[in-house]
Coordinates of C-alpha atoms in Angstrom, one line a residue:
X1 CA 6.5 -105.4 -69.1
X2 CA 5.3 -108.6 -69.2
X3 CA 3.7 -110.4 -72.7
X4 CA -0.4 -110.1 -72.3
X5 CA -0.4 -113.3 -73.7
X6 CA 0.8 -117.1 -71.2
X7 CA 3.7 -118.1 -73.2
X8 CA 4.8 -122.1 -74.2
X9 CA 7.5 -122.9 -71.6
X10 CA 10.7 -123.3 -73.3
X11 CA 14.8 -123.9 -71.8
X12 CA 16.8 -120.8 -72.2
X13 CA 18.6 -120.7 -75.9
X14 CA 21.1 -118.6 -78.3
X15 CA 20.0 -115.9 -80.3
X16 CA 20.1 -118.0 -83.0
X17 CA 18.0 -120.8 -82.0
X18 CA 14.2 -119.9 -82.1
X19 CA 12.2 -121.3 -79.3
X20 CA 9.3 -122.5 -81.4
X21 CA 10.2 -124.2 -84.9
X22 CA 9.3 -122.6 -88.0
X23 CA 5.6 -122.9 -89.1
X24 CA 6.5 -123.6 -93.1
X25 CA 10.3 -125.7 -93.0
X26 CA 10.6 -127.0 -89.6
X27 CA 14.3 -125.5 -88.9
X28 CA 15.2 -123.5 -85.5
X29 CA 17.8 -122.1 -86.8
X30 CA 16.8 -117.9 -86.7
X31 CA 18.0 -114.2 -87.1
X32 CA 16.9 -112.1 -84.3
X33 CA 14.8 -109.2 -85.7
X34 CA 13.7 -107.6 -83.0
X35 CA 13.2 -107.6 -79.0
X36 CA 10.5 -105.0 -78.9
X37 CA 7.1 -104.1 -80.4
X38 CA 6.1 -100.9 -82.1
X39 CA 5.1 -99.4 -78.8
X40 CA 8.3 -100.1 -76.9
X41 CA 7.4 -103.3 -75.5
X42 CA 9.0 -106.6 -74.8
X43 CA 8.6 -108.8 -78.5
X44 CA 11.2 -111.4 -79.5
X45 CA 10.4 -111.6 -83.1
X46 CA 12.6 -113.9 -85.4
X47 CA 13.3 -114.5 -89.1
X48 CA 13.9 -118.4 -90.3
X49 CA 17.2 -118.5 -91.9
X50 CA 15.7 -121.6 -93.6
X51 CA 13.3 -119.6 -95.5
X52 CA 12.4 -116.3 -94.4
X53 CA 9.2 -116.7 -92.3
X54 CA 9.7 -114.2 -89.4
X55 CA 6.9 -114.3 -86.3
X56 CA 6.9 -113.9 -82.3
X57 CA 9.1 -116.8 -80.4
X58 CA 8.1 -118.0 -78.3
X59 CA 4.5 -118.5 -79.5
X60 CA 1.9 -117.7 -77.1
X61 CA -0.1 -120.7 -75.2
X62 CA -3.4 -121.7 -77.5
X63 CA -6.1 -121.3 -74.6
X64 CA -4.3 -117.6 -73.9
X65 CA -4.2 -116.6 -77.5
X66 CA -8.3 -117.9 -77.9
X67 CA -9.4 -116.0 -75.0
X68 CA -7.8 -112.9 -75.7
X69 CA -9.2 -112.5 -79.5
X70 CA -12.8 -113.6 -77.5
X71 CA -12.5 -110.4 -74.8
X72 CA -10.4 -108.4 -75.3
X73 CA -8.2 -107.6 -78.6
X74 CA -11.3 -105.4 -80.2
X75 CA -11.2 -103.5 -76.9
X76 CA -7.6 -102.8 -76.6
X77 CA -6.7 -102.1 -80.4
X78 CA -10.2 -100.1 -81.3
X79 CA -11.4 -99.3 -77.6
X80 CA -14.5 -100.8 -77.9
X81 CA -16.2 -104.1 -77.6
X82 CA -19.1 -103.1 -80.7
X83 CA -18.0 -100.9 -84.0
X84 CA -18.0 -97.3 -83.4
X85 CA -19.5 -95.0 -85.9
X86 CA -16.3 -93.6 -87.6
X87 CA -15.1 -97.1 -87.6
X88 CA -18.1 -98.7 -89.4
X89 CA -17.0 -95.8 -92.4
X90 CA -13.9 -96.7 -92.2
X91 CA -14.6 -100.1 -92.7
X92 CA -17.0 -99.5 -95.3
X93 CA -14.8 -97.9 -97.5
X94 CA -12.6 -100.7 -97.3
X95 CA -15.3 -103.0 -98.2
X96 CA -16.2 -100.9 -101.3
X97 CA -12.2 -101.3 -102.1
X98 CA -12.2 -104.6 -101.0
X99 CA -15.2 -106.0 -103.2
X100 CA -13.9 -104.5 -106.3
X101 CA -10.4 -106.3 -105.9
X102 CA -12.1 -109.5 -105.6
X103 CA -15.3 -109.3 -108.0
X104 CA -13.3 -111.2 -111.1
X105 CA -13.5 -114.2 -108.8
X106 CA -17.4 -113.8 -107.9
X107 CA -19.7 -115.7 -110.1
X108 CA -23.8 -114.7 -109.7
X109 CA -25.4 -116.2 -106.7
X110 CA -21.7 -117.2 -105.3
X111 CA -21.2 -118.8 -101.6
X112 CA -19.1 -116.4 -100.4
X113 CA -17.5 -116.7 -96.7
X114 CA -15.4 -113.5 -95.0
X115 CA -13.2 -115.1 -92.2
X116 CA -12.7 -112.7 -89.6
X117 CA -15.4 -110.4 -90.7
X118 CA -15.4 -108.1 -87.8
X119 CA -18.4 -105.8 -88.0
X120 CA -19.7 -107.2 -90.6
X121 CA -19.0 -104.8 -93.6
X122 CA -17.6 -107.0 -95.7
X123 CA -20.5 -109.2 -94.9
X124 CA -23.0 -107.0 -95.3
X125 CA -21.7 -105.5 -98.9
X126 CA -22.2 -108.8 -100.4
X127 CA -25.3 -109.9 -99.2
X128 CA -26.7 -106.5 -100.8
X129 CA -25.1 -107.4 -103.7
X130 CA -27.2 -110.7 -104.0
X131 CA -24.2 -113.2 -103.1
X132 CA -24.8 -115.9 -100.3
X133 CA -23.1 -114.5 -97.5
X134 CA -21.4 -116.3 -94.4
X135 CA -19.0 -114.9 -91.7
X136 CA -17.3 -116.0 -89.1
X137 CA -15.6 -113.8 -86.5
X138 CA -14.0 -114.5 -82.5
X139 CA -15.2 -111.6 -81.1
X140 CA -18.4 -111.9 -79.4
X141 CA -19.3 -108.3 -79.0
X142 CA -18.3 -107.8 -83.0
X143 CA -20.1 -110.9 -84.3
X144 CA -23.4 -110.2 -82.5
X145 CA -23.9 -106.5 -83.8
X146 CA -22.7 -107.8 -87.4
X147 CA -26.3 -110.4 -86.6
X148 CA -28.2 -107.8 -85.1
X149 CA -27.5 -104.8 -86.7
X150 CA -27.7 -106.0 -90.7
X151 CA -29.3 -109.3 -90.2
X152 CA -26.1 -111.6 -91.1
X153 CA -25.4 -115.2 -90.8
X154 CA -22.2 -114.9 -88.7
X155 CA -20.7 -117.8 -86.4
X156 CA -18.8 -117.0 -83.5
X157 CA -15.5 -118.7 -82.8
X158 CA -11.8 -118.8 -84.5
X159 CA -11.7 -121.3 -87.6
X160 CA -11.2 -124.3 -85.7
X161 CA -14.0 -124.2 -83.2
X162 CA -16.8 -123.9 -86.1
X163 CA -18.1 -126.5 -88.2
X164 CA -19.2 -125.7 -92.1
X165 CA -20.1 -128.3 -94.9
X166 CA -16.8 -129.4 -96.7
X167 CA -16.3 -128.2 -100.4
X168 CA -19.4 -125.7 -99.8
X169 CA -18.0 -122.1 -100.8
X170 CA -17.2 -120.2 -103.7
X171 CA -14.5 -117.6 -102.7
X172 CA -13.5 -117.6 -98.8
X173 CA -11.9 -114.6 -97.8
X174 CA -9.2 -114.0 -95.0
X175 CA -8.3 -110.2 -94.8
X176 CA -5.9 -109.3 -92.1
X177 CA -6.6 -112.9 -90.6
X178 CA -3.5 -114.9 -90.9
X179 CA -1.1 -113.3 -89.2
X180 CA -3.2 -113.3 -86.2
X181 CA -3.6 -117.4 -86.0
X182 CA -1.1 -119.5 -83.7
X183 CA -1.2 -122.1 -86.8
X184 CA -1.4 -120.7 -90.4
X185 CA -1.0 -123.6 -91.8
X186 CA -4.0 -125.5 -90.1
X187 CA -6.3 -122.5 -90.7
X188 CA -5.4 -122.5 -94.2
X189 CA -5.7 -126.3 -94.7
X190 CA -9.3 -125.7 -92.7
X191 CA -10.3 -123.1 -95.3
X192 CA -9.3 -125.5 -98.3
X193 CA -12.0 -128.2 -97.2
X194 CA -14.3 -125.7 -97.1
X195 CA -13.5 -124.2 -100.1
X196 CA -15.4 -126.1 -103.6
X197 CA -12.8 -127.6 -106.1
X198 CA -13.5 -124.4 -108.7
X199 CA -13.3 -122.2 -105.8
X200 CA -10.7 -119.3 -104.8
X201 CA -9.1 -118.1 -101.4
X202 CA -8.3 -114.9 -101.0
X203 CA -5.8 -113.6 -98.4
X204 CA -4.7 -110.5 -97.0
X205 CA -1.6 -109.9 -94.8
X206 CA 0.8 -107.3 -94.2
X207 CA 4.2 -107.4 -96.4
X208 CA 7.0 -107.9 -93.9
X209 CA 8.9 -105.9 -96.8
X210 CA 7.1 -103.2 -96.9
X211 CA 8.9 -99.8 -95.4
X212 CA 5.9 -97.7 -95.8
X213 CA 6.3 -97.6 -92.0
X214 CA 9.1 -96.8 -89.8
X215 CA 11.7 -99.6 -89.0
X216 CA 10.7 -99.5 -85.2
X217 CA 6.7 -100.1 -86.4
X218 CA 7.4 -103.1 -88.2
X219 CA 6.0 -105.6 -85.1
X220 CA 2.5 -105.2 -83.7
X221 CA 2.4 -108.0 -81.0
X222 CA -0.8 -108.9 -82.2
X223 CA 0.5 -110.2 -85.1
X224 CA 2.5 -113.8 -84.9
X225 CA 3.7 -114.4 -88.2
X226 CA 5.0 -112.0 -91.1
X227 CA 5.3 -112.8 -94.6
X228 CA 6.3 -112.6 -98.3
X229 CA 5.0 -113.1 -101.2
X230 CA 7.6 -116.0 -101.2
X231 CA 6.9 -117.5 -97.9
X232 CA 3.0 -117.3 -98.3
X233 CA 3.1 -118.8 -101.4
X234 CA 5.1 -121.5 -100.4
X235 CA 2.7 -122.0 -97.4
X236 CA -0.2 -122.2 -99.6
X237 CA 1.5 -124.9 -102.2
X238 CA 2.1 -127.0 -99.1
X239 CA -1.2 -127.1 -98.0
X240 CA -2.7 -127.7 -101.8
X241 CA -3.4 -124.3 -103.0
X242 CA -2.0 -122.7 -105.8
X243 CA -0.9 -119.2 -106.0
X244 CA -2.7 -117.8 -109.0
X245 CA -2.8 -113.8 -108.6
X246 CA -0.6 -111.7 -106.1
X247 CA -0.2 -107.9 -105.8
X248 CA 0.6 -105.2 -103.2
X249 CA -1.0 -102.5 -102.1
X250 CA -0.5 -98.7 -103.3
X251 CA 2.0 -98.4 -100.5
X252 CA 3.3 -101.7 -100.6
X253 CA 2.2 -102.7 -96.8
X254 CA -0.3 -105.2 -97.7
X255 CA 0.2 -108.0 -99.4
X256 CA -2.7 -109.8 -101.4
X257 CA -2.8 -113.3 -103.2
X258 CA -5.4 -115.6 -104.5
X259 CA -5.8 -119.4 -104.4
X260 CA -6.7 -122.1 -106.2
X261 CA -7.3 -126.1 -104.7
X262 CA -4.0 -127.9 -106.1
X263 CA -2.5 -131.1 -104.9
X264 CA -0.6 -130.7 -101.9
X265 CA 3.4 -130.0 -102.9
X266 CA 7.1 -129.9 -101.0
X267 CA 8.4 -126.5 -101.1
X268 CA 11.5 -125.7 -103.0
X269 CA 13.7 -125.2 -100.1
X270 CA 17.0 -123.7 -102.1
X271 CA 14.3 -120.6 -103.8
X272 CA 13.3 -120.6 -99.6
X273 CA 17.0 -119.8 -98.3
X274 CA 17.6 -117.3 -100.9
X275 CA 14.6 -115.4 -99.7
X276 CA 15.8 -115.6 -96.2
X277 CA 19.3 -113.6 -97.5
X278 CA 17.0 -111.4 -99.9
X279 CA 14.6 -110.0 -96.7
X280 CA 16.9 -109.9 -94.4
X281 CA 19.2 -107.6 -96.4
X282 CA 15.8 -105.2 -97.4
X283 CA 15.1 -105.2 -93.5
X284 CA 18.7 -104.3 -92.8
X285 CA 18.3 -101.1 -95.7
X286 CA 15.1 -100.0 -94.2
X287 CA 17.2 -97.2 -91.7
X288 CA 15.5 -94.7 -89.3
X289 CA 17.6 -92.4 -91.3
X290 CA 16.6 -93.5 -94.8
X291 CA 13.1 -93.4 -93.5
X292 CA 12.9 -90.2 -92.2
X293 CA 14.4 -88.6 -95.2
X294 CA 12.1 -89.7 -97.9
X295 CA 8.9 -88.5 -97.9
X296 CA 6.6 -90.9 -97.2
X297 CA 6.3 -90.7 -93.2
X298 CA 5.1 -87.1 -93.9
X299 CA 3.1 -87.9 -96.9
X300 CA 1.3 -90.7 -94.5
X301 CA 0.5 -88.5 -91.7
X302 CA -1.5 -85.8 -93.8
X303 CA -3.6 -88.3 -95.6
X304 CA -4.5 -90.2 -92.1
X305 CA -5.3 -86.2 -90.9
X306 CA -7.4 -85.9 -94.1
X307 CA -9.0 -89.4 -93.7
X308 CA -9.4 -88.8 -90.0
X309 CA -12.0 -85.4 -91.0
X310 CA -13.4 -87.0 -93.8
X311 CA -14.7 -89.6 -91.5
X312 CA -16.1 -87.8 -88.5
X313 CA -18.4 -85.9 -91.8
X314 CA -19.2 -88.7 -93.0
X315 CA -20.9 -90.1 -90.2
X316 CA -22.5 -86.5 -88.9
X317 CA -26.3 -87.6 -88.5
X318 CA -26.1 -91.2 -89.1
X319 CA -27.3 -92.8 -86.3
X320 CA -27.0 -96.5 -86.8
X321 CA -24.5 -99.1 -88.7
X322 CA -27.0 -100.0 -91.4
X323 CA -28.1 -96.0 -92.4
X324 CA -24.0 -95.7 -92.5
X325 CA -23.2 -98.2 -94.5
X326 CA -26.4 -98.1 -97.0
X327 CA -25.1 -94.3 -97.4
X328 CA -21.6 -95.4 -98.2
X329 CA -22.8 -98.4 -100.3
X330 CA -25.6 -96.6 -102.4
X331 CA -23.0 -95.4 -105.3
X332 CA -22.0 -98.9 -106.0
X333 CA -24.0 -100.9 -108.8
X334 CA -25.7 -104.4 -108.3
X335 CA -23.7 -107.2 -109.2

């Protein structure tokens, strides 16, 4: 089957040789990970021997990429071009989870901006909470419920189509964001001029380390880059932010860090190739047979059952966005 996405036209090269040149040390020189995605399909993904960065190669074509964030990826991972019901819960939930992680970085009255904000959850939790609150999110459909729906200042368009006042917010937010961009290093030097000199950047992505899932759901071909604590961090410092907090999630899928504005530094490229022989050796222990006799596959699938019930209750009666999330947002105290 043939990529969704219009791929940048490259000669034919080894296994070894990525088409596109890694995003955080420049080299070509790549371990093949994988040649499908975790639905069977055709996905060359790659892992930089230079200093462990793995994403797709080759790299789909800008105007493609733009275009199918703008139409279509809400409908073909979530099936819908607006939030569904059991999805704004969902959602909410993780907001409630989400807000508490990053409240020790919120100061009263804050400028806070959610990058990719989707529905609007996020969004809306902190505006209730009294912060200033600005989104921005590609989706059309999305981004013009999140306005509708719970009256929020949302801009349409990825991060380098809109325009925002330099040095302007307090915390800016990317959760699930990176991994999607074509250029995470741009996107994260955007959100640095936005972001004031006392400010912090928070960023979600999934852990490429992380075998909470099985070895052949590693790659969603949505996602272009994958990364470690090591390579994000190193990613960051480039661009002049500072790691200052990083932790994993209870399952160890997601990784989260916070940033601080630095002055721009080289990355120490010997601690880099180390982490490409550390990951790839982790990758290689992660077997369909160690996998399937732990019990965390099992353990997963029962609390997505109980998650999935809890959900469809939750929502029984509520018939719009806002009287869902106020519900789910009631028990939480003002900041």
């Amino acid at each position: 089957m043939r990529s969704r996405f219009a791929t940048v036209r490259s000669p034919a090269e080894s296994e070894n040789a990525a088409r596109s040149p890694c995003t955080l040390c420049g080299a070509r020189d790549a371990a093949l990970l994988s040649r499908k995605d975790r639905r069977g399909r055709p996905l060359r993904t790659v892992l930089c021997r230079g200093c462990g960065l793995a994403w797709s190669d080759p790299l789909p074509a800008p105007d493609a990429l733009a275009s199918y964030y703008r139409d279509r990826y809400r409908r073909e991972y979530q099936g819908t071009q607006r939030p569904r019901r059991v999805h704004i819960y969902r959602n909410g939930r993780n907001a409630i989870d989400r807000f508490r992680q990053l409240r020790r970085w919120l100061s009263p009255q804050a400028r806070v901006l959610d990058v990719g904000c989707g529905g609007g959850e996020l969004l809306y939790l902190f505006a209730r909470q009294g912060y200033r609150a600005t989104g921005i999110e590609p989706h059309a459909g999305f981004a013009e419920f999140a306005i509708r729906e719970y009256n929020l200042d949302v801009r349409i368009g990825g991060v380098e189509q809109v325009e925002l006042e330099a040095a302007s917010f307090d915390l800016i937010a990317l959760y699930h964001v990176l991994e999607h961009t074509l250029s995470p290093d741009l996107v994260l030097a955007q959100v640095r001029r936005w972001l004031k000199p006392t400010g912090a950047l928070a960023v979600e992505v999934p852990n490429l380390e992380a075998t909470c899932q099985a070895p052949n759901h590693r790659f969603h071909r949505a996602h272009l880059f994958h990364f470690t604590h090591a390579t994000l961090a190193a990613l960051g410092q480039r661009e002049g932010l500072r790691a200052e907090h990083a932790e994993l999630s209870a399952d160890g899928g997601n990784l989260f860090m916070v940033f601080r504005p630095a002055e721009p530094a080289p990355v120490d490229r010997t601690a880099l190739r180390e982490n490409f022989v550390r990951v790839q050796s982790r990758l290689a222990q992660h077997t369909w047979l160690q996998h399937y006799t732990s019990p965390r596959p099992y353990l997963r699938a029962v609390r997505r059952l109980v998650r999935t019930l809890e959900e469809h209750w939750a929502v029984r009666g509520r018939r719009c966005g806002r009287e869902i999330l106020d519900a789910c947002f009631a028990a939480l105290p003002a900041a």
